[in-house]
């Protein structure tokens, strides 16, 4: 199958430190790729380069063959790159509903509509409600995002990404800091996305059991470089991972 | 119907609703309820400032942009009218030319300032606007052939609006039906219309994006909103409405000079009115302008009364009456505002809404 997203020699330097080091990788629709690596390996930074939050020092990002490298983040989002953040990143004083609806509205390209009444857009409301049901936040729709407990904020973070309906989903440790009984909701969601078969899913995850269950493929980043790539079992068994990643994992 | 007029953004507090109804009715019937030249001028000033403060709320309260150039756009509107009427004579055509020219200048200027400087950090943007506003003020007083310099411009307004014009010989319900009355109602209906338009804008999908940008511009970008475009548009809209408020002021005063529409003092007043009323609420503009201007206009009178009242008290009378002397009114105004900001950090509207929420939860 032809890849949707592709990075070629993607690199960023912070001063002398190379945080992402010439990463070339292609991602295919219908595949969930887990990105693993120790803390500080450059996983989040790699996402930031793809979605445009950071500007690459070198290399390119392609979506369906189109070079997105010179586009700012909002335009990459509009092309179909969707991003959930490792550090929860919400609109704190807006309600849960408003947070999600802003994503639905962006998807519907209604942002520059100055004259209709926002609360009259039933279609946005319906869509947003649907997403809130999916993450089990429907009963908290009128609560301000900042008033939610941590686990619910993580769910909202994911809900916003789902509401955006991107083609490429980038999850950055979506279950980090969640309680055990909240995790399955998120994992179910990711399974559902996988089942749709036309989505490209990138998942940064530290929990090896989750990776083993969900991933079709694993890539390993270490000191910013891509050091392993392949079938989950093979990658996990490879010496480079045992040493570079699992070694650290055991210590952590 | 009402839902659509208010863009489904109701006051959401019974006390606030009552307060707004009282203010709006008071303004609607001001010529009959409070006869006299001073009270009508105060009411007209409130109308102008409701529009001006609401336009600033669009910028500061909704988009989170701190700008000190708002009085510049207010001034451009006032100068537009003043210069057009002074040069072209007191016709409605000249009024139209003044409004359109003022708007055009403001829109271009706010667009350019917005586009070039809204990318920088908020504090730098505030400083840039301060510098631009100061430069504009100097320019306005330097170009005295055009603007009347420090003295400003006095001009005639279309006959229908001039005090000499009279609709009927007999006064009606105690108010004389003259050009001043017509001017007042022109201001009233324009203010109502402009306020409702702004209320609609902040409750549109666009308005929600502005709030999102205020809350977290980084995430707004990640959602696909190009914040520069939204910020610039918000800047242009705010400037446009401020310009119209300036035009209203000039038509009412039949005069414009740097002190009436450009001074930095007005900028501070606007800031206080937004904060006292409640940022990011729109209704705060109505409440804030009314409370502020009434206090500003009548505090001195009130203090004269109080000062006379306490003068005869033994021992402390002299001290109290000195403290309450009308000359100290600015001090008391300051104290009042510090207290109100301290006790109502979310403004009067914010406070009333929180109270209303608490009430329903307890019930
Ligand atoms: N904006 C920045 N400026 C300077 N250094 C940065 C910046 N962003 C990231 N880095 C550095 O780049 C390296 C990679 O960080 P990154 O956050 O991508 O790691 P990660 O793999 O996501 O780690 P974790 O598992 O802890 O989330 C780190 O050394 C970090 O300090
Ligand atoms: Mg990370």
Coordinates of C-alpha atoms and ligand atoms in Angstrom, one line a residue:
Chain A
X1 CA 0.0 0.0 0.0
X2 CA 1.2 3.5 -0.7
X3 CA 2.1 5.5 2.4
X4 CA 0.1 8.5 3.5
X5 CA 2.6 10.2 5.8
X6 CA 6.3 10.2 5.1
X7 CA 9.3 11.9 6.7
X8 CA 12.6 12.2 4.9
X9 CA 15.8 12.9 6.8
X10 CA 13.8 14.9 9.3
X11 CA 16.2 16.6 11.6
X12 CA 16.1 19.3 14.3
X13 CA 19.0 20.7 16.3
X14 CA 18.7 22.7 19.5
X15 CA 22.0 24.4 19.7
X16 CA 24.5 21.6 19.4
X17 CA 22.0 18.9 20.5
X18 CA 20.4 16.9 17.7
X19 CA 16.9 16.0 19.1
X20 CA 15.7 14.3 15.9
X21 CA 18.4 13.0 13.8
X22 CA 17.6 12.4 10.1
X23 CA 14.6 10.2 10.6
X24 CA 13.2 8.7 7.3
X25 CA 10.0 6.7 7.7
X26 CA 6.8 6.1 5.8
X27 CA 3.4 5.3 7.4
X28 CA 0.7 3.3 5.7
X29 CA -3.1 3.8 6.2
X30 CA -4.7 1.1 8.2
X31 CA -1.6 0.5 10.3
X32 CA -0.9 1.4 13.8
X33 CA 2.8 2.3 14.4
X34 CA 4.0 2.4 17.9
X35 CA 6.9 4.8 18.5
X36 CA 9.0 3.8 21.5
X37 CA 12.2 4.9 23.0
X38 CA 13.6 6.1 26.4
X39 CA 12.7 9.5 27.9
X40 CA 14.3 12.3 25.9
X41 CA 14.7 10.1 22.8
X42 CA 12.9 12.7 20.6
X43 CA 9.5 11.1 20.2
X44 CA 7.5 14.2 21.1
X45 CA 9.9 16.3 19.1
X46 CA 9.4 14.1 16.1
X47 CA 5.6 14.6 16.4
X48 CA 6.2 18.4 16.7
X49 CA 8.1 18.4 13.5
X50 CA 5.5 16.4 11.6
X51 CA 2.5 18.5 12.8
X52 CA 4.4 21.7 12.4
X53 CA 4.7 22.9 16.0
X54 CA 8.5 23.0 15.4
X55 CA 10.3 23.9 12.2
X56 CA 12.7 21.3 11.0
X57 CA 16.4 22.2 10.6
X58 CA 16.5 19.8 7.7
X59 CA 14.4 17.2 5.9
X60 CA 10.8 17.1 4.7
X61 CA 7.4 15.9 5.7
X62 CA 5.1 14.6 3.0
X63 CA 1.4 13.8 3.1
X64 CA 0.2 11.9 0.0
X65 CA 3.3 13.1 -1.8
X66 CA 2.6 16.8 -1.0
X67 CA 5.6 18.5 0.7
X68 CA 4.2 20.1 3.9
X69 CA 7.5 21.3 5.2
X70 CA 6.9 24.9 4.6
X71 CA 3.3 24.9 5.9
X72 CA 2.5 26.3 9.4
X73 CA 0.8 24.0 11.9
X74 CA -2.8 25.1 11.2
X75 CA -2.5 24.3 7.5
X76 CA -1.0 20.9 8.2
X77 CA -4.0 20.2 10.5
X78 CA -6.3 21.2 7.6
X79 CA -4.5 18.8 5.3
X80 CA -5.3 15.9 7.7
X81 CA -2.6 15.7 10.3
X82 CA -4.2 15.4 13.8
X83 CA -2.3 15.7 17.0
X84 CA -3.0 15.0 20.7
X85 CA -0.5 16.3 23.2
X86 CA 1.5 14.6 25.8
X87 CA 1.1 17.5 28.2
X88 CA -2.6 18.2 28.2
X89 CA -3.3 21.3 26.2
X90 CA -6.9 22.5 26.4
X91 CA -9.0 25.7 26.5
X92 CA -9.2 25.9 30.3
X93 CA -12.0 28.3 30.8
X94 CA -14.3 26.9 28.1
X95 CA -16.6 24.0 28.8
X96 CA -15.9 20.4 27.8
X97 CA -18.5 20.8 25.1
X98 CA -17.0 24.0 23.7
X99 CA -13.5 22.4 23.6
X100 CA -14.8 19.6 21.4
X101 CA -17.0 21.8 19.4
X102 CA -14.1 24.0 18.4
X103 CA -12.5 21.0 16.8
X104 CA -15.7 20.0 15.0
X105 CA -16.1 23.5 13.8
X106 CA -12.6 23.7 12.5
X107 CA -13.2 20.5 10.6
X108 CA -16.4 22.0 9.2
X109 CA -14.4 25.1 8.2
X110 CA -16.8 27.4 9.9
X111 CA -14.3 29.5 11.8
X112 CA -14.7 32.6 9.7
X113 CA -18.5 32.6 10.0
X114 CA -19.2 35.9 11.8
X115 CA -23.0 36.1 11.5
X116 CA -24.6 32.8 12.5
X117 CA -25.3 32.0 16.1
X118 CA -22.9 29.4 17.3
X119 CA -25.4 27.6 19.5
X120 CA -27.7 27.2 16.5
X121 CA -25.3 24.9 14.7
X122 CA -27.0 21.7 15.6
X123 CA -24.8 19.6 13.4
X124 CA -21.7 20.7 15.3
X125 CA -23.5 20.0 18.6
X126 CA -24.6 16.5 17.5
X127 CA -21.1 15.6 16.3
X128 CA -19.5 16.9 19.5
X129 CA -22.0 15.0 21.6
X130 CA -21.2 11.8 19.8
X131 CA -17.5 12.2 20.5
X132 CA -18.1 13.0 24.1
X133 CA -20.2 9.8 24.4
X134 CA -17.3 7.9 23.0
X135 CA -14.9 9.0 25.7
X136 CA -17.5 8.9 28.4
X137 CA -17.5 12.6 29.1
X138 CA -21.0 13.4 28.0
X139 CA -22.2 13.9 31.6
X140 CA -19.5 16.6 32.1
X141 CA -20.2 18.6 29.0
X142 CA -20.9 21.8 30.8
X143 CA -17.9 21.7 33.2
X144 CA -15.0 24.0 32.5
X145 CA -12.0 22.0 31.2
X146 CA -9.8 23.3 33.9
X147 CA -12.2 21.9 36.6
X148 CA -11.8 18.3 35.3
X149 CA -9.7 15.8 37.1
X150 CA -6.5 14.8 35.4
X151 CA -7.9 11.6 33.8
X152 CA -10.8 13.4 32.3
X153 CA -8.5 16.1 30.9
X154 CA -6.6 13.3 29.2
X155 CA -9.8 12.0 27.8
X156 CA -10.8 15.4 26.6
X157 CA -7.4 15.8 24.9
X158 CA -8.2 12.6 22.9
X159 CA -11.8 13.6 22.3
X160 CA -10.6 16.8 20.6
X161 CA -8.4 14.8 18.3
X162 CA -11.2 12.4 17.4
X163 CA -13.5 15.3 16.7
X164 CA -11.0 16.7 14.3
X165 CA -11.4 13.6 12.1
X166 CA -7.9 13.7 10.7
X167 CA -6.5 11.1 8.4
X168 CA -3.3 10.8 10.5
X169 CA -3.7 10.4 14.2
X170 CA -0.8 11.1 16.4
X171 CA -1.3 10.1 20.0
X172 CA 1.5 11.1 22.5
X173 CA 1.2 8.8 25.5
X174 CA -2.6 9.1 25.6
X175 CA -3.0 7.1 28.8
X176 CA -0.2 8.6 30.8
X177 CA -1.3 9.5 34.3
X178 CA -4.7 7.8 33.9
X179 CA -6.2 5.5 36.5
X180 CA -6.4 1.8 35.6
X181 CA -10.2 1.9 35.0
X182 CA -9.9 4.9 32.7
X183 CA -7.3 3.4 30.4
X184 CA -9.6 0.9 28.6
X185 CA -11.9 3.7 27.3
X186 CA -8.9 5.2 25.4
X187 CA -7.6 1.9 24.2
X188 CA -11.1 0.9 22.9
X189 CA -11.2 4.2 21.0
X190 CA -7.8 3.5 19.4
X191 CA -9.0 0.0 18.5
X192 CA -12.1 1.4 16.9
X193 CA -10.0 3.8 14.8
X194 CA -7.8 0.9 13.8
X195 CA -10.8 -1.1 12.7
X196 CA -11.8 1.6 10.3
X197 CA -8.7 0.5 8.3
X198 CA -8.2 3.8 6.4
X199 CA -6.6 5.8 9.3
X200 CA -2.9 6.1 9.8
X201 CA -2.2 5.9 13.5
X202 CA 1.0 6.9 15.3
X203 CA 1.2 6.0 19.0
X204 CA 3.9 7.0 21.4
X205 CA 3.5 4.7 24.4
X206 CA 5.7 3.5 27.2
X207 CA 3.5 0.6 28.4
X208 CA 4.9 -2.4 26.6
X209 CA 1.7 -4.5 27.1
X210 CA -0.3 -1.8 25.3
X211 CA 2.2 -1.6 22.5
X212 CA 2.3 -5.4 22.1
X213 CA -1.5 -5.5 21.8
X214 CA -2.1 -2.6 19.5
X215 CA 0.9 -2.2 17.3
X216 CA 1.2 -3.5 13.8
X217 CA 4.7 -2.2 13.7
X218 CA 7.2 -0.7 16.1
X219 CA 9.8 1.9 15.4
X220 CA 12.4 2.8 18.0
X221 CA 14.0 6.2 18.5
X222 CA 17.2 6.5 20.4
X223 CA 19.0 9.8 20.9
X224 CA 16.9 11.2 18.1
X225 CA 17.8 8.5 15.6
X226 CA 15.6 5.7 14.2
X227 CA 17.4 2.5 15.4
X228 CA 14.9 -0.2 14.8
X229 CA 11.8 -0.7 12.7
X230 CA 9.7 -3.8 12.0
X231 CA 7.2 -6.4 13.3
X232 CA 6.4 -5.9 17.0
X233 CA 7.8 -9.3 18.2
X234 CA 11.0 -9.0 16.1
X235 CA 11.7 -5.4 17.3
X236 CA 11.1 -6.2 20.9
X237 CA 13.4 -9.1 20.7
X238 CA 16.2 -7.3 18.9
X239 CA 19.3 -6.6 21.0
X240 CA 19.2 -2.8 20.2
X241 CA 15.8 -2.6 21.9
X242 CA 16.7 -4.8 24.8
X243 CA 19.7 -2.6 25.5
X244 CA 18.6 0.9 24.5
X245 CA 15.0 0.8 25.5
X246 CA 14.0 -2.0 27.8
X247 CA 17.2 -1.5 29.8
X248 CA 16.1 2.1 30.6
X249 CA 12.5 0.9 31.1
X250 CA 13.6 -1.5 33.8
X251 CA 15.5 1.2 35.6
X252 CA 12.7 3.8 35.3
Chain B
X1 CA -37.2 36.3 18.4
X2 CA -35.5 37.6 21.5
X3 CA -33.1 34.6 21.4
X4 CA -32.1 35.7 17.9
X5 CA -31.8 39.4 18.7
X6 CA -29.6 38.6 21.7
X7 CA -27.8 35.8 19.8
X8 CA -28.8 33.3 22.5
X9 CA -26.5 35.1 24.9
X10 CA -28.8 36.0 27.8
X11 CA -27.7 37.8 30.9
X12 CA -28.0 34.5 32.9
X13 CA -28.7 36.2 36.2
X14 CA -32.0 37.7 37.4
X15 CA -30.3 40.7 39.1
X16 CA -28.3 41.4 36.0
X17 CA -31.4 41.2 33.8
X18 CA -33.1 43.7 36.0
X19 CA -30.1 46.0 36.1
X20 CA -29.9 45.9 32.3
X21 CA -33.6 46.5 31.8
X22 CA -33.4 49.5 34.1
X23 CA -30.3 50.9 32.3
X24 CA -31.8 50.4 28.8
X25 CA -35.2 51.9 29.8
X26 CA -33.5 54.7 31.6
X27 CA -31.5 55.5 28.4
X28 CA -34.5 55.0 26.2
X29 CA -36.6 57.6 28.0
X30 CA -33.8 59.7 29.4
X31 CA -35.0 63.0 27.8
X32 CA -38.3 62.6 29.6
X33 CA -37.2 61.0 32.8
X34 CA -34.2 63.3 33.4
X35 CA -34.8 66.6 31.8
X36 CA -32.0 69.1 31.7
X37 CA -29.0 69.6 29.5
X38 CA -26.5 68.0 31.8
X39 CA -28.4 64.8 32.3
X40 CA -29.0 64.4 28.6
X41 CA -25.3 64.9 27.9
X42 CA -24.4 62.3 30.5
X43 CA -26.9 59.8 28.9
X44 CA -25.5 60.5 25.5
X45 CA -22.0 59.9 26.8
X46 CA -23.1 56.6 28.2
X47 CA -24.5 55.6 24.8
X48 CA -21.2 56.4 23.1
X49 CA -19.1 54.6 25.7
X50 CA -21.3 51.5 25.6
X51 CA -20.3 51.1 22.0
X52 CA -16.7 52.0 22.6
X53 CA -16.3 49.8 25.6
X54 CA -18.0 46.9 23.9
X55 CA -15.7 47.2 21.0
X56 CA -12.7 47.1 23.4
X57 CA -14.2 44.1 25.1
X58 CA -14.3 42.3 21.8
X59 CA -10.5 42.9 21.6
X60 CA -9.4 42.5 25.2
X61 CA -12.1 40.3 26.8
X62 CA -12.8 38.0 23.9
X63 CA -9.5 37.8 22.0
X64 CA -7.1 38.6 24.8
X65 CA -5.4 41.4 22.8
X66 CA -4.1 44.2 25.0
X67 CA -4.1 47.4 22.8
X68 CA -3.6 51.0 23.9
X69 CA -4.5 52.3 20.4
X70 CA -8.2 52.1 20.9
X71 CA -8.7 55.8 21.5
X72 CA -6.8 56.4 18.3
X73 CA -9.6 54.7 16.3
X74 CA -12.2 56.5 18.5
X75 CA -10.5 59.7 17.5
X76 CA -10.3 58.9 13.9
X77 CA -14.1 58.4 13.8
X78 CA -14.6 61.7 15.6
X79 CA -12.2 63.6 13.4
X80 CA -13.8 62.0 10.3
X81 CA -17.1 63.6 11.2
X82 CA -15.5 66.9 12.4
X83 CA -13.3 67.4 9.3
X84 CA -16.0 66.4 6.8
X85 CA -18.7 68.6 8.3
X86 CA -16.3 71.5 8.8
X87 CA -15.1 71.4 5.2
X88 CA -18.2 70.2 3.3
X89 CA -20.9 71.9 5.4
X90 CA -23.6 70.6 7.6
X91 CA -25.2 68.0 5.2
X92 CA -26.1 64.3 5.6
X93 CA -23.8 63.7 2.6
X94 CA -20.9 65.1 4.6
X95 CA -21.8 62.9 7.6
X96 CA -21.7 59.9 5.3
X97 CA -18.3 61.0 3.8
X98 CA -17.0 61.5 7.4
X99 CA -18.1 58.1 8.6
X100 CA -16.9 56.2 5.5
X101 CA -13.5 58.0 5.4
X102 CA -13.0 57.5 9.2
X103 CA -13.9 53.8 8.8
X104 CA -11.6 53.4 5.8
X105 CA -8.6 55.0 7.6
X106 CA -9.2 52.9 10.8
X107 CA -9.7 49.7 8.9
X108 CA -6.5 50.1 6.9
X109 CA -4.5 51.2 10.0
X110 CA -5.8 48.4 12.2
X111 CA -5.2 45.9 9.5
X112 CA -1.6 47.0 9.1
X113 CA -0.9 47.2 12.8
X114 CA -2.5 43.8 13.3
X115 CA -0.8 42.0 10.5
X116 CA 2.6 43.3 11.3
X117 CA 2.6 43.1 15.0
X118 CA 0.1 40.6 16.3
X119 CA 2.7 37.9 15.9
X120 CA 4.8 39.4 18.6
X121 CA 4.3 38.8 22.3
X122 CA 1.4 40.5 24.0
X123 CA 3.5 42.9 26.0
X124 CA 5.3 44.1 22.9
X125 CA 2.1 44.5 21.0
X126 CA 0.8 46.6 23.8
X127 CA 3.9 48.8 23.6
X128 CA 3.7 49.1 19.8
X129 CA 0.1 50.3 20.0
X130 CA 1.0 52.8 22.7
X131 CA 3.7 54.2 20.5
X132 CA 1.5 54.4 17.4
X133 CA -1.3 56.0 19.5
X134 CA 1.2 58.6 20.9
X135 CA 2.5 59.3 17.4
X136 CA -1.0 59.8 16.1
X137 CA -1.9 62.2 18.9
X138 CA 1.1 64.3 18.1
X139 CA 0.2 64.2 14.4
X140 CA -3.4 65.3 15.1
X141 CA -2.3 68.3 17.0
X142 CA 0.5 69.2 14.5
X143 CA -1.8 69.2 11.4
X144 CA -3.7 72.1 12.8
X145 CA -4.9 73.3 9.3
X146 CA -6.7 70.1 9.0
X147 CA -7.6 69.1 12.5
X148 CA -7.8 72.4 14.3
X149 CA -4.7 71.5 16.4
X150 CA -5.1 71.7 20.2
X151 CA -8.2 73.8 19.8
X152 CA -10.0 71.2 17.8
X153 CA -12.8 71.9 15.4
X154 CA -16.3 73.3 16.0
X155 CA -18.7 72.6 13.3
X156 CA -22.4 72.7 12.4
X157 CA -24.4 69.5 12.1
X158 CA -27.3 68.8 9.6
X159 CA -30.2 71.1 10.5
X160 CA -32.4 68.4 11.9
X161 CA -29.8 67.6 14.6
X162 CA -29.0 71.2 15.5
X163 CA -30.4 72.6 18.8
X164 CA -32.2 75.3 16.9
X165 CA -34.3 72.9 15.0
X166 CA -37.7 72.2 16.5
X167 CA -40.3 69.6 15.6
X168 CA -43.1 71.2 17.5
X169 CA -43.7 74.4 19.4
X170 CA -45.1 72.7 22.5
X171 CA -42.9 70.5 24.7
X172 CA -44.0 66.9 24.9
X173 CA -44.1 65.3 28.3
X174 CA -41.7 68.0 29.6
X175 CA -39.1 67.6 26.9
X176 CA -38.8 70.0 24.1
X177 CA -38.9 68.3 20.7
X178 CA -35.8 69.9 19.2
X179 CA -32.7 68.8 17.3
X180 CA -30.9 67.8 20.5
X181 CA -33.7 65.2 21.1
X182 CA -33.4 63.9 17.6
X183 CA -29.7 63.6 18.0
X184 CA -30.1 61.8 21.2
X185 CA -32.4 59.2 19.6
X186 CA -30.2 58.9 16.6
X187 CA -27.4 58.0 19.1
X188 CA -29.6 55.7 21.0
X189 CA -30.7 53.6 18.1
X190 CA -27.3 53.4 16.5
X191 CA -25.9 52.3 19.9
X192 CA -28.5 49.6 20.3
X193 CA -27.9 48.3 16.7
X194 CA -24.1 48.3 17.1
X195 CA -24.2 46.6 20.4
X196 CA -26.4 43.9 19.1
X197 CA -24.2 43.4 16.1
X198 CA -21.2 43.0 18.4
X199 CA -23.1 40.6 20.6
X200 CA -23.8 38.5 17.5
X201 CA -20.2 38.5 16.4
X202 CA -18.9 37.2 19.8
X203 CA -21.6 34.5 19.7
X204 CA -20.8 33.4 16.2
X205 CA -18.5 30.5 15.4
X206 CA -15.9 33.2 14.8
X207 CA -16.4 34.6 18.2
X208 CA -15.8 31.2 19.8
X209 CA -12.5 30.9 17.9
X210 CA -11.5 34.3 19.4
X211 CA -12.2 32.9 22.9
X212 CA -10.2 29.8 22.1
X213 CA -7.3 32.0 21.0
X214 CA -7.5 34.0 24.2
X215 CA -7.5 30.7 26.2
X216 CA -4.7 28.9 24.4
X217 CA -3.5 30.1 21.0
X218 CA -1.1 27.2 20.6
X219 CA -3.9 24.7 20.7
X220 CA -6.1 26.9 18.5
X221 CA -3.4 26.7 15.9
X222 CA -3.1 22.9 16.3
X223 CA -6.8 22.7 15.7
X224 CA -6.3 24.4 12.3
X225 CA -7.2 28.0 13.1
X226 CA -4.7 30.5 11.8
X227 CA -4.6 32.8 14.7
X228 CA -3.0 35.7 12.9
X229 CA -6.0 35.9 10.7
X230 CA -8.4 35.8 13.6
X231 CA -6.5 38.3 15.7
X232 CA -6.2 40.7 12.8
X233 CA -9.9 40.5 12.0
X234 CA -10.7 41.0 15.7
X235 CA -8.4 44.0 15.7
X236 CA -10.1 45.4 12.5
X237 CA -13.6 44.9 13.9
X238 CA -12.7 46.4 17.2
X239 CA -11.2 49.4 15.4
X240 CA -14.3 49.8 13.2
X241 CA -16.8 49.9 16.0
X242 CA -14.6 52.3 18.0
X243 CA -14.5 54.5 14.9
X244 CA -18.3 54.5 14.8
X245 CA -18.5 55.4 18.5
X246 CA -16.2 58.4 17.7
X247 CA -18.5 59.5 15.0
X248 CA -21.4 59.3 17.4
X249 CA -19.5 61.4 19.9
X250 CA -18.6 64.1 17.4
X251 CA -22.1 64.4 16.1
X252 CA -23.4 64.8 19.6
X253 CA -20.9 67.4 20.7
X254 CA -20.7 69.3 17.4
X255 CA -17.0 69.6 18.3
X256 CA -13.9 67.5 18.3
X257 CA -10.4 68.0 19.7
X258 CA -7.6 65.9 21.0
X259 CA -8.8 66.0 24.6
X260 CA -12.4 64.8 23.8
X261 CA -11.5 61.7 21.7
X262 CA -7.8 61.0 21.6
X263 CA -6.4 61.5 25.1
X264 CA -4.8 58.8 27.0
X265 CA -7.1 59.4 29.9
X266 CA -10.0 58.1 27.8
X267 CA -8.0 55.0 27.2
X268 CA -7.7 54.4 31.0
X269 CA -11.4 55.1 31.4
X270 CA -12.2 52.5 28.8
X271 CA -10.0 49.9 30.6
X272 CA -11.6 50.6 33.9
X273 CA -15.1 50.4 32.4
X274 CA -14.3 47.0 30.8
X275 CA -12.9 45.7 34.0
X276 CA -15.6 47.0 36.3
X277 CA -18.4 45.7 34.0
X278 CA -16.8 42.4 33.4
X279 CA -14.3 41.3 30.6
X280 CA -15.5 39.0 27.9
X281 CA -19.2 39.4 28.7
X282 CA -20.4 42.3 26.3
X283 CA -23.1 43.1 28.9
X284 CA -20.2 44.4 31.0
X285 CA -19.9 47.3 28.6
X286 CA -23.4 48.5 29.4
X287 CA -23.1 48.1 33.1
X288 CA -19.5 49.4 33.3
X289 CA -20.1 52.5 31.2
X290 CA -23.2 53.4 33.1
X291 CA -21.7 53.0 36.5
X292 CA -18.5 54.7 35.6
X293 CA -19.9 57.7 33.8
X294 CA -22.6 58.2 36.4
X295 CA -20.0 58.2 39.1
X296 CA -17.7 60.4 37.2
X297 CA -20.4 62.9 36.5
X298 CA -22.2 63.0 39.8
X299 CA -19.6 62.1 42.4
X300 CA -18.7 65.8 42.9
X301 CA -22.3 66.8 43.4
X302 CA -22.8 63.9 45.8
X303 CA -19.7 64.9 47.8
X304 CA -20.8 68.5 48.0
X305 CA -23.9 67.3 49.8
X306 CA -22.0 64.9 52.0
X307 CA -19.4 67.5 52.9
X308 CA -22.0 70.0 53.9
X309 CA -23.8 67.3 55.9
X310 CA -20.9 66.3 58.0
X311 CA -19.5 69.9 58.5
X312 CA -21.5 70.5 61.7
X313 CA -20.4 67.3 63.4
X314 CA -18.2 68.0 66.5
X315 CA -14.5 67.1 66.6
X316 CA -14.1 65.2 63.3
X317 CA -16.5 67.4 61.3
X318 CA -13.7 69.6 59.9
X319 CA -11.6 66.7 58.9
X320 CA -14.4 64.7 57.4
X321 CA -15.7 67.6 55.5
X322 CA -12.2 68.3 54.1
X323 CA -11.9 64.7 53.1
X324 CA -15.3 64.8 51.4
X325 CA -14.7 68.2 49.7
X326 CA -15.6 68.0 46.1
X327 CA -12.0 68.8 45.2
X328 CA -11.1 65.3 46.4
X329 CA -13.4 63.6 44.0
X330 CA -10.6 62.1 41.9
X331 CA -9.2 60.5 45.0
X332 CA -12.6 58.9 45.9
X333 CA -13.1 57.8 42.3
X334 CA -9.7 56.0 42.5
X335 CA -10.6 54.4 45.9
X336 CA -14.0 53.3 44.5
X337 CA -12.4 51.6 41.5
X338 CA -9.6 49.9 43.5
X339 CA -12.3 48.5 45.8
X340 CA -14.6 47.4 43.0
X341 CA -11.7 45.6 41.1
X342 CA -10.6 44.0 44.4
X343 CA -14.1 42.7 45.3
X344 CA -15.3 42.0 41.7
X345 CA -12.3 40.7 39.8
X346 CA -14.6 39.3 37.2
X347 CA -16.5 42.5 37.1
X348 CA -20.1 43.2 38.0
X349 CA -21.5 40.9 35.3
X350 CA -19.1 38.1 36.3
X351 CA -20.0 38.4 39.9
X352 CA -23.8 38.4 39.3
X353 CA -23.5 35.4 37.0
X354 CA -21.5 33.4 39.6
X355 CA -24.1 34.3 42.2
X356 CA -26.9 33.2 40.0
X357 CA -25.1 29.8 39.4
X358 CA -24.6 29.4 43.1
X359 CA -28.3 30.1 43.7
X360 CA -29.5 27.4 41.3
X361 CA -27.1 24.9 42.7
X362 CA -28.3 25.4 46.2
X363 CA -31.9 25.4 45.2
Ligands
LIG1 N1 12.2 23.3 22.4 C1 13.2 22.6 22.8 N2 14.4 23.3 23.1 C2 15.5 22.6 23.4 N3 15.5 21.3 23.6 C3 14.4 20.6 23.4 C4 13.2 21.2 23.0 N4 12.3 20.3 22.8 C5 12.9 19.1 23.1 N5 14.2 19.3 23.4 C6 15.1 18.2 23.8 O1 15.0 17.2 22.8 C7 15.1 16.0 23.4 C8 14.0 15.1 23.0 O2 12.8 15.5 23.8 P1 11.4 14.8 23.6 O3 10.4 15.6 24.4 O4 11.1 14.8 22.1 O5 11.6 13.4 24.2 P2 10.5 12.2 24.3 O6 11.1 11.1 23.5 O7 9.2 12.7 23.9 O8 10.6 11.9 25.8 P3 9.5 11.5 26.9 O9 9.4 10.0 26.8 O10 10.0 11.9 28.2 O11 8.3 12.2 26.5 C9 15.3 16.2 24.9 O12 16.6 16.1 25.2 C10 14.8 17.6 25.1 O13 15.4 18.2 26.2
LIG2 MG1 7.4 12.9 24.9

